[in-house]
Amino acid sequence: MAKDIRIMIILECTTCVRKGVKKGSRGISRYITKKNRHNTPNRLELRKFCPYCYKHTIHGEITK
């Protein structure tokens, strides 16, 4: 049986993780997307909007 080429990944805001979750904050921004395992074997990083930081930040791939 062949492995799936496209896998689901979770992108998490890197600035929220560095600052830590404040008591007034609702959490950490996360996005779910898919990536092609053959085209991007390394960890994926995209600029996405973080509703907790109120700006566009780098979201990096995390392990499940």
PDB file of C-alpha atoms in Angstrom:
ATOM      1  CA  MET A   1       0.000   0.000   0.000  1.00  0.00           C
ATOM      2  CA  ALA A   2       1.363   3.425  -0.993  1.00  0.00           C
ATOM      3  CA  LYS A   3       1.748   6.294   1.441  1.00  0.00           C
ATOM      4  CA  ASP A   4      -0.377   9.370   0.928  1.00  0.00           C
ATOM      5  CA  ILE A   5       1.563  12.081  -0.889  1.00  0.00           C
ATOM      6  CA  ARG A   6      -0.599  14.915   0.495  1.00  0.00           C
ATOM      7  CA  ILE A   7      -0.690  15.077   4.286  1.00  0.00           C
ATOM      8  CA  MET A   8      -2.623  17.338   6.659  1.00  0.00           C
ATOM      9  CA  ILE A   9      -0.488  19.653   8.778  1.00  0.00           C
ATOM     10  CA  ILE A  10      -1.144  22.210  11.520  1.00  0.00           C
ATOM     11  CA  LEU A  11       0.399  25.688  11.325  1.00  0.00           C
ATOM     12  CA  GLU A  12       0.865  27.537  14.623  1.00  0.00           C
ATOM     13  CA  CYS A  13       1.739  31.203  15.235  1.00  0.00           C
ATOM     14  CA  THR A  14       5.396  31.488  16.237  1.00  0.00           C
ATOM     15  CA  THR A  15       5.111  34.867  18.004  1.00  0.00           C
ATOM     16  CA  CYS A  16       2.256  33.715  20.273  1.00  0.00           C
ATOM     17  CA  VAL A  17       4.271  30.644  21.250  1.00  0.00           C
ATOM     18  CA  ARG A  18       7.361  32.734  22.084  1.00  0.00           C
ATOM     19  CA  LYS A  19       5.405  35.251  24.176  1.00  0.00           C
ATOM     20  CA  GLY A  20       3.433  32.539  25.938  1.00  0.00           C
ATOM     21  CA  VAL A  21      -0.311  32.577  26.413  1.00  0.00           C
ATOM     22  CA  LYS A  22      -1.470  35.529  28.501  1.00  0.00           C
ATOM     23  CA  LYS A  23      -4.321  35.205  30.982  1.00  0.00           C
ATOM     24  CA  GLY A  24      -6.460  37.621  28.947  1.00  0.00           C
ATOM     25  CA  SER A  25      -5.706  35.853  25.662  1.00  0.00           C
ATOM     26  CA  ARG A  26      -8.034  33.243  24.227  1.00  0.00           C
ATOM     27  CA  GLY A  27      -5.260  30.986  22.922  1.00  0.00           C
ATOM     28  CA  ILE A  28      -2.797  30.445  20.090  1.00  0.00           C
ATOM     29  CA  SER A  29      -3.641  30.902  16.415  1.00  0.00           C
ATOM     30  CA  ARG A  30      -3.642  27.640  14.422  1.00  0.00           C
ATOM     31  CA  TYR A  31      -4.464  26.820  10.805  1.00  0.00           C
ATOM     32  CA  ILE A  32      -4.989  23.398   9.206  1.00  0.00           C
ATOM     33  CA  THR A  33      -3.778  22.854   5.643  1.00  0.00           C
ATOM     34  CA  LYS A  34      -2.295  20.190   3.362  1.00  0.00           C
ATOM     35  CA  LYS A  35       1.171  19.902   1.889  1.00  0.00           C
ATOM     36  CA  ASN A  36       2.787  17.698  -0.720  1.00  0.00           C
ATOM     37  CA  ARG A  37       5.344  15.466   0.960  1.00  0.00           C
ATOM     38  CA  HIS A  38       7.549  15.182  -2.173  1.00  0.00           C
ATOM     39  CA  ASN A  39       7.654  18.899  -3.062  1.00  0.00           C
ATOM     40  CA  THR A  40       8.167  20.220   0.482  1.00  0.00           C
ATOM     41  CA  PRO A  41       9.930  17.610   2.633  1.00  0.00           C
ATOM     42  CA  ASN A  42      11.046  20.285   5.156  1.00  0.00           C
ATOM     43  CA  ARG A  43       8.830  22.031   7.678  1.00  0.00           C
ATOM     44  CA  LEU A  44       6.480  24.573   6.121  1.00  0.00           C
ATOM     45  CA  GLU A  45       6.332  28.232   7.238  1.00  0.00           C
ATOM     46  CA  LEU A  46       3.718  30.677   5.909  1.00  0.00           C
ATOM     47  CA  ARG A  47       2.743  34.262   6.736  1.00  0.00           C
ATOM     48  CA  LYS A  48      -0.851  34.141   7.991  1.00  0.00           C
ATOM     49  CA  PHE A  49      -3.051  36.499  10.000  1.00  0.00           C
ATOM     50  CA  CYS A  50      -3.034  35.918  13.751  1.00  0.00           C
ATOM     51  CA  PRO A  51      -6.244  37.187  15.407  1.00  0.00           C
ATOM     52  CA  TYR A  52      -4.541  37.218  18.832  1.00  0.00           C
ATOM     53  CA  CYS A  53      -1.540  39.345  17.731  1.00  0.00           C
ATOM     54  CA  TYR A  54      -3.758  41.420  15.364  1.00  0.00           C
ATOM     55  CA  LYS A  55      -1.173  41.240  12.538  1.00  0.00           C
ATOM     56  CA  HIS A  56       0.349  38.935   9.913  1.00  0.00           C
ATOM     57  CA  THR A  57       2.967  36.655  11.487  1.00  0.00           C
ATOM     58  CA  ILE A  58       4.921  33.552  10.535  1.00  0.00           C
ATOM     59  CA  HIS A  59       3.034  30.325  11.225  1.00  0.00           C
ATOM     60  CA  GLY A  60       5.208  27.203  11.387  1.00  0.00           C
ATOM     61  CA  GLU A  61       4.361  23.544  11.044  1.00  0.00           C
ATOM     62  CA  ILE A  62       3.998  21.635  14.322  1.00  0.00           C
ATOM     63  CA  THR A  63       3.983  17.919  15.054  1.00  0.00           C
ATOM     64  CA  LYS A  64       0.713  16.214  15.875  1.00  0.00           C
TER      65      LYS A  64
END
